[in-house]
Structures are given as C-alpha cells and as structure tokens.
mmCIF file with all atom_site columns, C-alpha atoms in Angstrom:
data_model
loop_
_atom_site.group_PDB
_atom_site.id
_atom_site.type_symbol
_atom_site.label_atom_id
_atom_site.label_alt_id
_atom_site.label_comp_id
_atom_site.label_asym_id
_atom_site.label_entity_id
_atom_site.label_seq_id
_atom_site.pdbx_PDB_ins_code
_atom_site.Cartn_x
_atom_site.Cartn_y
_atom_site.Cartn_z
_atom_site.occupancy
_atom_site.B_iso_or_equiv
_atom_site.pdbx_formal_charge
_atom_site.auth_seq_id
_atom_site.auth_comp_id
_atom_site.auth_asym_id
_atom_site.auth_atom_id
_atom_site.pdbx_PDB_model_num
ATOM 1   C CA . MET A 1 1   ? -43.002 58.006 96.140 1.00 0.00 ? 64  MET A CA 1
ATOM 2   C CA . SER A 1 2   ? -46.691 58.849 96.087 1.00 0.00 ? 65  SER A CA 1
ATOM 3   C CA . GLN A 1 3   ? -47.835 61.863 94.123 1.00 0.00 ? 66  GLN A CA 1
ATOM 4   C CA . PRO A 1 4   ? -48.940 64.919 96.131 1.00 0.00 ? 67  PRO A CA 1
ATOM 5   C CA . ALA A 1 5   ? -52.668 65.575 96.176 1.00 0.00 ? 68  ALA A CA 1
ATOM 6   C CA . ASP A 1 6   ? -52.072 69.065 94.775 1.00 0.00 ? 69  ASP A CA 1
ATOM 7   C CA . LEU A 1 7   ? -49.206 68.563 92.336 1.00 0.00 ? 70  LEU A CA 1
ATOM 8   C CA . ALA A 1 8   ? -49.239 72.161 91.069 1.00 0.00 ? 71  ALA A CA 1
ATOM 9   C CA . ALA A 1 9   ? -48.864 73.550 94.594 1.00 0.00 ? 72  ALA A CA 1
ATOM 10  C CA . TRP A 1 10  ? -46.148 71.018 95.390 1.00 0.00 ? 73  TRP A CA 1
ATOM 11  C CA . ARG A 1 11  ? -44.189 71.925 92.270 1.00 0.00 ? 74  ARG A CA 1
ATOM 12  C CA . LYS A 1 12  ? -44.556 75.619 93.022 1.00 0.00 ? 75  LYS A CA 1
ATOM 13  C CA . ALA A 1 13  ? -43.155 75.092 96.518 1.00 0.00 ? 76  ALA A CA 1
ATOM 14  C CA . LYS A 1 14  ? -40.251 72.952 95.234 1.00 0.00 ? 77  LYS A CA 1
ATOM 15  C CA . ARG A 1 15  ? -39.515 75.533 92.557 1.00 0.00 ? 78  ARG A CA 1
ATOM 16  C CA . ALA A 1 16  ? -39.281 78.306 95.157 1.00 0.00 ? 79  ALA A CA 1
ATOM 17  C CA . GLU A 1 17  ? -37.127 76.134 97.421 1.00 0.00 ? 80  GLU A CA 1
ATOM 18  C CA . ILE A 1 18  ? -34.623 75.255 94.713 1.00 0.00 ? 81  ILE A CA 1
ATOM 19  C CA . LEU A 1 19  ? -34.421 78.795 93.347 1.00 0.00 ? 82  LEU A CA 1
ATOM 20  C CA . ALA A 1 20  ? -33.721 80.136 96.831 1.00 0.00 ? 83  ALA A CA 1
ATOM 21  C CA . ALA A 1 21  ? -30.976 77.564 97.336 1.00 0.00 ? 84  ALA A CA 1
ATOM 22  C CA . ARG A 1 22  ? -29.449 78.290 93.926 1.00 0.00 ? 85  ARG A CA 1
ATOM 23  C CA . GLU A 1 23  ? -29.473 82.042 94.399 1.00 0.00 ? 86  GLU A CA 1
ATOM 24  C CA . ALA A 1 24  ? -27.905 81.652 97.856 1.00 0.00 ? 87  ALA A CA 1
ATOM 25  C CA . ILE A 1 25  ? -24.734 80.148 96.349 1.00 0.00 ? 88  ILE A CA 1
ATOM 26  C CA . PRO A 1 26  ? -21.978 82.802 96.655 1.00 0.00 ? 89  PRO A CA 1
ATOM 27  C CA . LEU A 1 27  ? -21.078 84.356 93.335 1.00 0.00 ? 90  LEU A CA 1
ATOM 28  C CA . ALA A 1 28  ? -17.447 83.183 93.498 1.00 0.00 ? 91  ALA A CA 1
ATOM 29  C CA . VAL A 1 29  ? -18.547 79.602 94.141 1.00 0.00 ? 92  VAL A CA 1
ATOM 30  C CA . ARG A 1 30  ? -21.107 79.780 91.360 1.00 0.00 ? 93  ARG A CA 1
ATOM 31  C CA . ARG A 1 31  ? -18.466 81.024 88.922 1.00 0.00 ? 94  ARG A CA 1
ATOM 32  C CA . GLU A 1 32  ? -16.124 78.207 89.885 1.00 0.00 ? 95  GLU A CA 1
ATOM 33  C CA . ARG A 1 33  ? -18.863 75.625 89.354 1.00 0.00 ? 96  ARG A CA 1
ATOM 34  C CA . ASN A 1 34  ? -19.780 77.283 86.060 1.00 0.00 ? 97  ASN A CA 1
ATOM 35  C CA . GLU A 1 35  ? -16.175 76.933 84.891 1.00 0.00 ? 98  GLU A CA 1
ATOM 36  C CA . THR A 1 36  ? -16.306 73.227 85.733 1.00 0.00 ? 99  THR A CA 1
ATOM 37  C CA . ILE A 1 37  ? -19.535 72.824 83.753 1.00 0.00 ? 100 ILE A CA 1
ATOM 38  C CA . THR A 1 38  ? -18.005 74.680 80.796 1.00 0.00 ? 101 THR A CA 1
ATOM 39  C CA . ARG A 1 39  ? -14.999 72.339 80.833 1.00 0.00 ? 102 ARG A CA 1
ATOM 40  C CA . LEU A 1 40  ? -17.289 69.298 80.902 1.00 0.00 ? 103 LEU A CA 1
ATOM 41  C CA . LEU A 1 41  ? -19.319 70.619 77.968 1.00 0.00 ? 104 LEU A CA 1
ATOM 42  C CA . ASN A 1 42  ? -16.165 71.371 75.997 1.00 0.00 ? 105 ASN A CA 1
ATOM 43  C CA . VAL A 1 43  ? -14.749 67.895 76.555 1.00 0.00 ? 106 VAL A CA 1
ATOM 44  C CA . ALA A 1 44  ? -17.881 65.755 76.301 1.00 0.00 ? 107 ALA A CA 1
ATOM 45  C CA . PHE A 1 45  ? -19.947 67.668 73.748 1.00 0.00 ? 108 PHE A CA 1
ATOM 46  C CA . ASP A 1 46  ? -17.364 69.069 71.359 1.00 0.00 ? 109 ASP A CA 1
ATOM 47  C CA . VAL A 1 47  ? -19.120 66.934 68.711 1.00 0.00 ? 110 VAL A CA 1
ATOM 48  C CA . LEU A 1 48  ? -21.768 69.656 68.598 1.00 0.00 ? 111 LEU A CA 1
ATOM 49  C CA . ALA A 1 49  ? -19.360 71.930 66.735 1.00 0.00 ? 112 ALA A CA 1
ATOM 50  C CA . GLY A 1 50  ? -21.079 72.962 63.516 1.00 0.00 ? 113 GLY A CA 1
ATOM 51  C CA . THR A 1 51  ? -24.480 71.951 64.901 1.00 0.00 ? 114 THR A CA 1
ATOM 52  C CA . PRO A 1 52  ? -27.296 74.491 65.439 1.00 0.00 ? 115 PRO A CA 1
ATOM 53  C CA . ILE A 1 53  ? -27.752 74.770 69.209 1.00 0.00 ? 116 ILE A CA 1
ATOM 54  C CA . GLY A 1 54  ? -30.609 76.335 71.152 1.00 0.00 ? 117 GLY A CA 1
ATOM 55  C CA . PHE A 1 55  ? -29.916 77.769 74.583 1.00 0.00 ? 118 PHE A CA 1
ATOM 56  C CA . CYS A 1 56  ? -31.366 80.124 77.163 1.00 0.00 ? 119 CYS A CA 1
ATOM 57  C CA . TRP A 1 57  ? -29.934 83.393 78.404 1.00 0.00 ? 120 TRP A CA 1
ATOM 58  C CA . PRO A 1 58  ? -28.797 82.836 82.027 1.00 0.00 ? 121 PRO A CA 1
ATOM 59  C CA . TYR A 1 59  ? -31.508 83.805 84.482 1.00 0.00 ? 122 TYR A CA 1
ATOM 60  C CA . ARG A 1 60  ? -31.770 83.732 88.262 1.00 0.00 ? 123 ARG A CA 1
ATOM 61  C CA . ALA A 1 61  ? -28.306 82.307 88.944 1.00 0.00 ? 124 ALA A CA 1
ATOM 62  C CA . GLU A 1 62  ? -28.467 79.607 86.250 1.00 0.00 ? 125 GLU A CA 1
ATOM 63  C CA . PRO A 1 63  ? -25.272 78.206 84.739 1.00 0.00 ? 126 PRO A CA 1
ATOM 64  C CA . ASP A 1 64  ? -24.029 80.385 81.880 1.00 0.00 ? 127 ASP A CA 1
ATOM 65  C CA . THR A 1 65  ? -23.536 78.248 78.762 1.00 0.00 ? 128 THR A CA 1
ATOM 66  C CA . ARG A 1 66  ? -22.397 81.171 76.605 1.00 0.00 ? 129 ARG A CA 1
ATOM 67  C CA . PHE A 1 67  ? -18.735 80.376 77.338 1.00 0.00 ? 130 PHE A CA 1
ATOM 68  C CA . PHE A 1 68  ? -19.160 76.925 75.759 1.00 0.00 ? 131 PHE A CA 1
ATOM 69  C CA . LEU A 1 69  ? -21.233 78.313 72.894 1.00 0.00 ? 132 LEU A CA 1
ATOM 70  C CA . HIS A 1 70  ? -18.622 80.930 72.048 1.00 0.00 ? 133 HIS A CA 1
ATOM 71  C CA . GLY A 1 71  ? -16.266 78.103 71.154 1.00 0.00 ? 134 GLY A CA 1
ATOM 72  C CA . MET A 1 72  ? -18.964 76.332 69.163 1.00 0.00 ? 135 MET A CA 1
ATOM 73  C CA . ARG A 1 73  ? -19.594 79.442 67.075 1.00 0.00 ? 136 ARG A CA 1
ATOM 74  C CA . LYS A 1 74  ? -15.870 79.858 66.426 1.00 0.00 ? 137 LYS A CA 1
ATOM 75  C CA . ARG A 1 75  ? -15.980 76.359 64.943 1.00 0.00 ? 138 ARG A CA 1
ATOM 76  C CA . GLY A 1 76  ? -18.834 77.146 62.575 1.00 0.00 ? 139 GLY A CA 1
ATOM 77  C CA . GLY A 1 77  ? -21.821 76.486 64.808 1.00 0.00 ? 140 GLY A CA 1
ATOM 78  C CA . ARG A 1 78  ? -25.013 78.521 65.024 1.00 0.00 ? 141 ARG A CA 1
ATOM 79  C CA . THR A 1 79  ? -26.701 79.387 68.290 1.00 0.00 ? 142 THR A CA 1
ATOM 80  C CA . ALA A 1 80  ? -30.271 80.489 68.895 1.00 0.00 ? 143 ALA A CA 1
ATOM 81  C CA . LEU A 1 81  ? -32.379 81.893 71.709 1.00 0.00 ? 144 LEU A CA 1
ATOM 82  C CA . PRO A 1 82  ? -35.994 80.898 72.337 1.00 0.00 ? 145 PRO A CA 1
ATOM 83  C CA . VAL A 1 83  ? -38.680 83.488 71.690 1.00 0.00 ? 146 VAL A CA 1
ATOM 84  C CA . VAL A 1 84  ? -42.290 83.403 72.890 1.00 0.00 ? 147 VAL A CA 1
ATOM 85  C CA . VAL A 1 85  ? -44.306 84.024 69.743 1.00 0.00 ? 148 VAL A CA 1
ATOM 86  C CA . GLU A 1 86  ? -47.708 83.446 71.263 1.00 0.00 ? 149 GLU A CA 1
ATOM 87  C CA . LYS A 1 87  ? -49.138 82.117 74.523 1.00 0.00 ? 150 LYS A CA 1
ATOM 88  C CA . LYS A 1 88  ? -49.692 78.342 74.590 1.00 0.00 ? 151 LYS A CA 1
ATOM 89  C CA . ARG A 1 89  ? -47.647 77.952 71.416 1.00 0.00 ? 152 ARG A CA 1
ATOM 90  C CA . PRO A 1 90  ? -44.199 76.384 70.926 1.00 0.00 ? 153 PRO A CA 1
ATOM 91  C CA . LEU A 1 91  ? -41.177 78.602 71.209 1.00 0.00 ? 154 LEU A CA 1
ATOM 92  C CA . GLU A 1 92  ? -39.406 79.922 68.126 1.00 0.00 ? 155 GLU A CA 1
ATOM 93  C CA . PHE A 1 93  ? -35.604 79.852 68.020 1.00 0.00 ? 156 PHE A CA 1
ATOM 94  C CA . ARG A 1 94  ? -33.927 82.891 66.502 1.00 0.00 ? 157 ARG A CA 1
ATOM 95  C CA . GLU A 1 95  ? -30.236 82.982 65.724 1.00 0.00 ? 158 GLU A CA 1
ATOM 96  C CA . TRP A 1 96  ? -28.079 84.864 68.194 1.00 0.00 ? 159 TRP A CA 1
ATOM 97  C CA . TRP A 1 97  ? -24.433 85.832 68.347 1.00 0.00 ? 160 TRP A CA 1
ATOM 98  C CA . ALA A 1 98  ? -22.539 88.416 70.373 1.00 0.00 ? 161 ALA A CA 1
ATOM 99  C CA . GLY A 1 99  ? -23.697 91.753 69.001 1.00 0.00 ? 162 GLY A CA 1
ATOM 100 C CA . ALA A 1 100 ? -26.791 90.379 67.253 1.00 0.00 ? 163 ALA A CA 1
ATOM 101 C CA . PRO A 1 101 ? -29.647 92.927 67.086 1.00 0.00 ? 164 PRO A CA 1
ATOM 102 C CA . SER A 1 102 ? -31.995 92.341 69.983 1.00 0.00 ? 165 SER A CA 1
ATOM 103 C CA . THR A 1 103 ? -34.488 94.042 72.250 1.00 0.00 ? 166 THR A CA 1
ATOM 104 C CA . PRO A 1 104 ? -35.134 93.427 75.951 1.00 0.00 ? 167 PRO A CA 1
ATOM 105 C CA . GLY A 1 105 ? -38.104 91.158 76.598 1.00 0.00 ? 168 GLY A CA 1
ATOM 106 C CA . VAL A 1 106 ? -39.655 89.723 79.741 1.00 0.00 ? 169 VAL A CA 1
ATOM 107 C CA . PHE A 1 107 ? -37.246 90.005 82.700 1.00 0.00 ? 170 PHE A CA 1
ATOM 108 C CA . ASP A 1 108 ? -34.967 92.017 80.358 1.00 0.00 ? 171 ASP A CA 1
ATOM 109 C CA . LEU A 1 109 ? -33.874 88.833 78.580 1.00 0.00 ? 172 LEU A CA 1
ATOM 110 C CA . PRO A 1 110 ? -32.736 89.617 75.014 1.00 0.00 ? 173 PRO A CA 1
ATOM 111 C CA . ILE A 1 111 ? -34.983 88.808 72.053 1.00 0.00 ? 174 ILE A CA 1
ATOM 112 C CA . PRO A 1 112 ? -33.113 88.605 68.719 1.00 0.00 ? 175 PRO A CA 1
ATOM 113 C CA . GLN A 1 113 ? -34.616 90.887 66.096 1.00 0.00 ? 176 GLN A CA 1
ATOM 114 C CA . GLY A 1 114 ? -34.482 90.202 62.367 1.00 0.00 ? 177 GLY A CA 1
ATOM 115 C CA . THR A 1 115 ? -32.221 87.167 62.651 1.00 0.00 ? 178 THR A CA 1
ATOM 116 C CA . ALA A 1 116 ? -32.891 83.794 61.069 1.00 0.00 ? 179 ALA A CA 1
ATOM 117 C CA . VAL A 1 117 ? -35.339 81.328 62.605 1.00 0.00 ? 180 VAL A CA 1
ATOM 118 C CA . ILE A 1 118 ? -33.499 78.031 62.941 1.00 0.00 ? 181 ILE A CA 1
ATOM 119 C CA . ARG A 1 119 ? -34.323 74.540 64.131 1.00 0.00 ? 182 ARG A CA 1
ATOM 120 C CA . PRO A 1 120 ? -31.807 73.491 66.806 1.00 0.00 ? 183 PRO A CA 1
ATOM 121 C CA . HIS A 1 121 ? -30.374 70.000 66.564 1.00 0.00 ? 184 HIS A CA 1
ATOM 122 C CA . ALA A 1 122 ? -29.367 70.242 70.222 1.00 0.00 ? 185 ALA A CA 1
ATOM 123 C CA . LEU A 1 123 ? -30.867 72.128 73.148 1.00 0.00 ? 186 LEU A CA 1
ATOM 124 C CA . LEU A 1 124 ? -29.078 73.265 76.300 1.00 0.00 ? 187 LEU A CA 1
ATOM 125 C CA . VAL A 1 125 ? -32.003 73.402 78.706 1.00 0.00 ? 188 VAL A CA 1
ATOM 126 C CA . PRO A 1 126 ? -31.709 75.142 82.088 1.00 0.00 ? 189 PRO A CA 1
ATOM 127 C CA . PRO A 1 127 ? -34.038 73.378 84.538 1.00 0.00 ? 190 PRO A CA 1
ATOM 128 C CA . VAL A 1 128 ? -35.063 74.778 87.877 1.00 0.00 ? 191 VAL A CA 1
ATOM 129 C CA . GLY A 1 129 ? -34.879 71.181 89.102 1.00 0.00 ? 192 GLY A CA 1
ATOM 130 C CA . PHE A 1 130 ? -34.113 67.773 87.633 1.00 0.00 ? 193 PHE A CA 1
ATOM 131 C CA . ASP A 1 131 ? -34.876 64.351 89.017 1.00 0.00 ? 194 ASP A CA 1
ATOM 132 C CA . ALA A 1 132 ? -33.383 60.865 89.149 1.00 0.00 ? 195 ALA A CA 1
ATOM 133 C CA . ALA A 1 133 ? -35.186 59.868 85.956 1.00 0.00 ? 196 ALA A CA 1
ATOM 134 C CA . GLY A 1 134 ? -33.946 62.858 83.942 1.00 0.00 ? 197 GLY A CA 1
ATOM 135 C CA . TYR A 1 135 ? -37.168 64.854 84.010 1.00 0.00 ? 198 TYR A CA 1
ATOM 136 C CA . ARG A 1 136 ? -36.927 68.617 84.453 1.00 0.00 ? 199 ARG A CA 1
ATOM 137 C CA . LEU A 1 137 ? -38.892 71.005 86.611 1.00 0.00 ? 200 LEU A CA 1
ATOM 138 C CA . GLY A 1 138 ? -39.240 74.277 84.717 1.00 0.00 ? 201 GLY A CA 1
ATOM 139 C CA . TYR A 1 139 ? -40.450 77.718 85.708 1.00 0.00 ? 202 TYR A CA 1
ATOM 140 C CA . GLY A 1 140 ? -44.079 76.724 85.298 1.00 0.00 ? 203 GLY A CA 1
ATOM 141 C CA . GLY A 1 141 ? -44.964 78.318 81.956 1.00 0.00 ? 204 GLY A CA 1
ATOM 142 C CA . GLY A 1 142 ? -44.968 75.046 80.050 1.00 0.00 ? 205 GLY A CA 1
ATOM 143 C CA . PHE A 1 143 ? -43.237 76.542 77.011 1.00 0.00 ? 206 PHE A CA 1
ATOM 144 C CA . PHE A 1 144 ? -40.412 74.022 76.808 1.00 0.00 ? 207 PHE A CA 1
ATOM 145 C CA . ASP A 1 145 ? -42.834 71.125 77.272 1.00 0.00 ? 208 ASP A CA 1
ATOM 146 C CA . MET A 1 146 ? -44.955 72.380 74.375 1.00 0.00 ? 209 MET A CA 1
ATOM 147 C CA . THR A 1 147 ? -41.894 73.066 72.264 1.00 0.00 ? 210 THR A CA 1
ATOM 148 C CA . LEU A 1 148 ? -40.335 69.660 72.803 1.00 0.00 ? 211 LEU A CA 1
ATOM 149 C CA . ALA A 1 149 ? -43.652 67.929 72.157 1.00 0.00 ? 212 ALA A CA 1
ATOM 150 C CA . ALA A 1 150 ? -43.889 69.715 68.796 1.00 0.00 ? 213 ALA A CA 1
ATOM 151 C CA . MET A 1 151 ? -40.343 68.878 67.663 1.00 0.00 ? 214 MET A CA 1
ATOM 152 C CA . THR A 1 152 ? -40.021 65.848 65.390 1.00 0.00 ? 215 THR A CA 1
ATOM 153 C CA . PRO A 1 153 ? -37.457 64.423 65.446 1.00 0.00 ? 216 PRO A CA 1
ATOM 154 C CA . GLN A 1 154 ? -36.467 65.287 68.971 1.00 0.00 ? 217 GLN A CA 1
ATOM 155 C CA . PRO A 1 155 ? -33.311 67.380 69.387 1.00 0.00 ? 218 PRO A CA 1
ATOM 156 C CA . LEU A 1 156 ? -30.466 66.224 71.582 1.00 0.00 ? 219 LEU A CA 1
ATOM 157 C CA . LYS A 1 157 ? -31.711 67.404 74.986 1.00 0.00 ? 220 LYS A CA 1
ATOM 158 C CA . ILE A 1 158 ? -29.027 68.412 77.478 1.00 0.00 ? 221 ILE A CA 1
ATOM 159 C CA . ALA A 1 159 ? -30.083 69.812 80.850 1.00 0.00 ? 222 ALA A CA 1
ATOM 160 C CA . VAL A 1 160 ? -27.402 72.099 82.292 1.00 0.00 ? 223 VAL A CA 1
ATOM 161 C CA . ALA A 1 161 ? -27.762 72.836 85.986 1.00 0.00 ? 224 ALA A CA 1
ATOM 162 C CA . PHE A 1 162 ? -25.978 73.205 89.288 1.00 0.00 ? 225 PHE A CA 1
ATOM 163 C CA . ASP A 1 163 ? -26.227 70.105 91.441 1.00 0.00 ? 226 ASP A CA 1
ATOM 164 C CA . VAL A 1 164 ? -28.299 72.022 94.005 1.00 0.00 ? 227 VAL A CA 1
ATOM 165 C CA . SER A 1 165 ? -31.164 71.563 91.524 1.00 0.00 ? 228 SER A CA 1
ATOM 166 C CA . ARG A 1 166 ? -31.166 67.780 91.962 1.00 0.00 ? 229 ARG A CA 1
ATOM 167 C CA . MET A 1 167 ? -34.363 66.273 93.394 1.00 0.00 ? 230 MET A CA 1
ATOM 168 C CA . ALA A 1 168 ? -35.743 62.764 93.856 1.00 0.00 ? 231 ALA A CA 1
ATOM 169 C CA . THR A 1 169 ? -38.679 63.169 91.472 1.00 0.00 ? 232 THR A CA 1
ATOM 170 C CA . ILE A 1 170 ? -40.775 65.857 89.833 1.00 0.00 ? 233 ILE A CA 1
ATOM 171 C CA . HIS A 1 171 ? -43.697 63.396 89.743 1.00 0.00 ? 234 HIS A CA 1
ATOM 172 C CA . PRO A 1 172 ? -43.649 63.432 85.922 1.00 0.00 ? 235 PRO A CA 1
ATOM 173 C CA . GLN A 1 173 ? -46.904 63.729 84.024 1.00 0.00 ? 236 GLN A CA 1
ATOM 174 C CA . PRO A 1 174 ? -47.706 62.510 80.476 1.00 0.00 ? 237 PRO A CA 1
ATOM 175 C CA . HIS A 1 175 ? -46.674 65.870 79.000 1.00 0.00 ? 238 HIS A CA 1
ATOM 176 C CA . ASP A 1 176 ? -43.228 65.828 80.677 1.00 0.00 ? 239 ASP A CA 1
ATOM 177 C CA . ILE A 1 177 ? -40.330 64.817 78.423 1.00 0.00 ? 240 ILE A CA 1
ATOM 178 C CA . PRO A 1 178 ? -37.075 63.481 79.893 1.00 0.00 ? 241 PRO A CA 1
ATOM 179 C CA . MET A 1 179 ? -33.689 64.845 78.933 1.00 0.00 ? 242 MET A CA 1
ATOM 180 C CA . ASP A 1 180 ? -31.011 62.805 77.153 1.00 0.00 ? 243 ASP A CA 1
ATOM 181 C CA . PHE A 1 181 ? -28.194 64.087 79.352 1.00 0.00 ? 244 PHE A CA 1
ATOM 182 C CA . VAL A 1 182 ? -27.781 66.149 82.519 1.00 0.00 ? 245 VAL A CA 1
ATOM 183 C CA . VAL A 1 183 ? -24.592 68.145 83.089 1.00 0.00 ? 246 VAL A CA 1
ATOM 184 C CA . THR A 1 184 ? -23.729 69.595 86.500 1.00 0.00 ? 247 THR A CA 1
ATOM 185 C CA . GLU A 1 185 ? -20.474 70.492 88.242 1.00 0.00 ? 248 GLU A CA 1
ATOM 186 C CA . ARG A 1 186 ? -20.420 66.866 89.433 1.00 0.00 ? 249 ARG A CA 1
ATOM 187 C CA . GLY A 1 187 ? -20.206 65.475 85.926 1.00 0.00 ? 250 GLY A CA 1
ATOM 188 C CA . VAL A 1 188 ? -22.212 64.219 82.955 1.00 0.00 ? 251 VAL A CA 1
ATOM 189 C CA . GLU A 1 189 ? -25.115 61.828 83.429 1.00 0.00 ? 252 GLU A CA 1
ATOM 190 C CA . ARG A 1 190 ? -27.156 60.051 80.785 1.00 0.00 ? 253 ARG A CA 1
ATOM 191 C CA . VAL A 1 191 ? -30.774 58.967 81.009 1.00 0.00 ? 254 VAL A CA 1
ATOM 192 C CA . VAL A 1 192 ? -30.845 55.176 80.601 1.00 0.00 ? 255 VAL A CA 1
ATOM 193 C CA . ALA A 1 193 ? -34.007 53.102 81.079 1.00 0.00 ? 256 ALA A CA 1
ATOM 194 C CA . GLY A 1 194 ? -35.666 55.801 83.152 1.00 0.00 ? 257 GLY A CA 1
ATOM 195 C CA . ARG A 1 195 ? -32.785 56.697 85.436 1.00 0.00 ? 258 ARG A CA 1
ATOM 196 C CA . LEU A 1 196 ? -29.693 58.887 85.460 1.00 0.00 ? 259 LEU A CA 1
ATOM 197 C CA . VAL A 1 197 ? -26.393 57.058 85.022 1.00 0.00 ? 260 VAL A CA 1
ATOM 198 C CA . ALA A 1 198 ? -23.033 58.772 85.606 1.00 0.00 ? 261 ALA A CA 1
ATOM 199 C CA . MET A 1 199 ? -20.762 58.856 82.541 1.00 0.00 ? 262 MET A CA 1
ATOM 200 C CA . GLU A 1 200 ? -17.068 58.705 83.429 1.00 0.00 ? 263 GLU A CA 1
ATOM 201 C CA . ASP A 1 201 ? -15.610 58.568 79.920 1.00 0.00 ? 264 ASP A CA 1
ATOM 202 C CA . PRO A 1 202 ? -16.023 61.702 77.749 1.00 0.00 ? 265 PRO A CA 1
ATOM 203 C CA . ALA A 1 203 ? -15.329 59.604 74.648 1.00 0.00 ? 266 ALA A CA 1
ATOM 204 C CA . GLU A 1 204 ? -18.354 57.464 75.478 1.00 0.00 ? 267 GLU A CA 1
ATOM 205 C CA . VAL A 1 205 ? -20.505 60.575 75.887 1.00 0.00 ? 268 VAL A CA 1
ATOM 206 C CA . ARG A 1 206 ? -19.361 61.859 72.510 1.00 0.00 ? 269 ARG A CA 1
ATOM 207 C CA . ALA A 1 207 ? -20.092 58.516 70.864 1.00 0.00 ? 270 ALA A CA 1
ATOM 208 C CA . ILE A 1 208 ? -23.588 58.332 72.348 1.00 0.00 ? 271 ILE A CA 1
ATOM 209 C CA . ALA A 1 209 ? -24.352 61.943 71.421 1.00 0.00 ? 272 ALA A CA 1
ATOM 210 C CA . LEU A 1 210 ? -23.288 61.276 67.821 1.00 0.00 ? 273 LEU A CA 1
ATOM 211 C CA . GLN A 1 211 ? -25.348 58.091 67.746 1.00 0.00 ? 274 GLN A CA 1
ATOM 212 C CA . LEU A 1 212 ? -28.453 59.917 68.973 1.00 0.00 ? 275 LEU A CA 1
ATOM 213 C CA . LEU A 1 213 ? -27.961 62.714 66.437 1.00 0.00 ? 276 LEU A CA 1
ATOM 214 C CA . ASP A 1 214 ? -27.565 60.123 63.683 1.00 0.00 ? 277 ASP A CA 1
ATOM 215 C CA . GLU A 1 215 ? -30.593 58.079 64.775 1.00 0.00 ? 278 GLU A CA 1
ATOM 216 C CA . ARG A 1 216 ? -32.703 61.223 64.808 1.00 0.00 ? 279 ARG A CA 1
ATOM 217 C CA . LYS A 1 217 ? -31.227 62.296 61.466 1.00 0.00 ? 280 LYS A CA 1
ATOM 218 C CA . LEU A 1 218 ? -29.858 65.481 63.001 1.00 0.00 ? 281 LEU A CA 1
ATOM 219 C CA . GLY A 1 219 ? -26.235 65.015 62.004 1.00 0.00 ? 282 GLY A CA 1
#
C-alpha cells in the first residue's frame, strides 16, 4: 500500500474516523467487550503479577484496564500512570493506586501527586488504531513514541484496544515502534516477523511474555 502524499493529514483523518466509530459503540456493548478483554488479560498475562505496570486512564471510550490491574495490585504488583513532565520529553510514570493523591490534568485525567516514580516492566498501551504489523496510531502528540524510544531495555508492550481500532497499516515511520502483543475482544495476537499472529493458547502467551521479560532482563 503506497504511502499518502500528506501522511500527517491522512493519519489525522484516520484518527477521527476510528475515534468516531469507537465512541459510537453502545455503552452496554462496550462494557461487554471490556469484560472479555479483562478475562483475556487475566488468563494470558497473569505472569505480570508482581511486575511494575504502566497504563493509561481510560479516555474517549478506550478499554478500561483498571479491572485487570486491580487484581495485579492485590498480588503485589505496582501500577503507574504516565505524566507529561515537559513538551517533547519522554513521559514519567508515577505510581497510582485507588485513592492515591492526584490532581486533574489535561482532559481531567488524574495526575498522581507525590507518589514514587517507577520504571514499568510492562506497558498497557491504548492505541487509537493498530495495524497488521503491530504498529499503533496514537493521538498525535508523539509522547509514547518518545518514551518508548528512550526506554532501554524495552518494556513488554501490550496494546489494548477494541477491534474497531484495527486498520491495514499506519504507514509506519522510522520513529514508530511496534507492540509485542495486541489484545482485543477477539483475542490475543503477537507480533511475529512484522505481522500479527493470533495466539490460541494462553499458556503459550504466558511463556512468550516471560521469555521476553527475561531476555530484556525485566523479570
């Protein structure tokens, strides 16, 4: 598929199209799909228990990963929200738990105040769109791209989205970083040799996730 002449305009249009489709999903249907995603995360990624996990507060009809994370915290895990420290700088992850001190930030999303800055070993990333090669289309600010580029070793990158966000390609650029896994209400997919491959066996997902954490010395 040839790249559009004006990639920025094309991405902006696709972003608006996908957001409109996502927000048009009836609330009851969205909740049902969210429950399915939570079950998949609990079964396939329970190996993240005890691991510091970064996530994003649900925004504009995104899947809500807090249900999964509640269980992770009960099992000794730490969870953290991203904070914009400065424009054109990587995000900082500050520890969050239910009741953690926070203030409303942009779009009224909570910003933890006075909690520890932690380095997540795994990230639950909410894309606007994701493509057949595992690349994500974000909201256009570039913060996650900068953050991922600055993280060495790379965390375990798990995109969590509704399947309505699926697209053929985002026309990835050199700064775009593919995910390791994509989880939707349809199931878990892994990025293998530049393409998404459906994973039918949760035990295999767990084994691969542990292997990646070990290889990146994040265990």
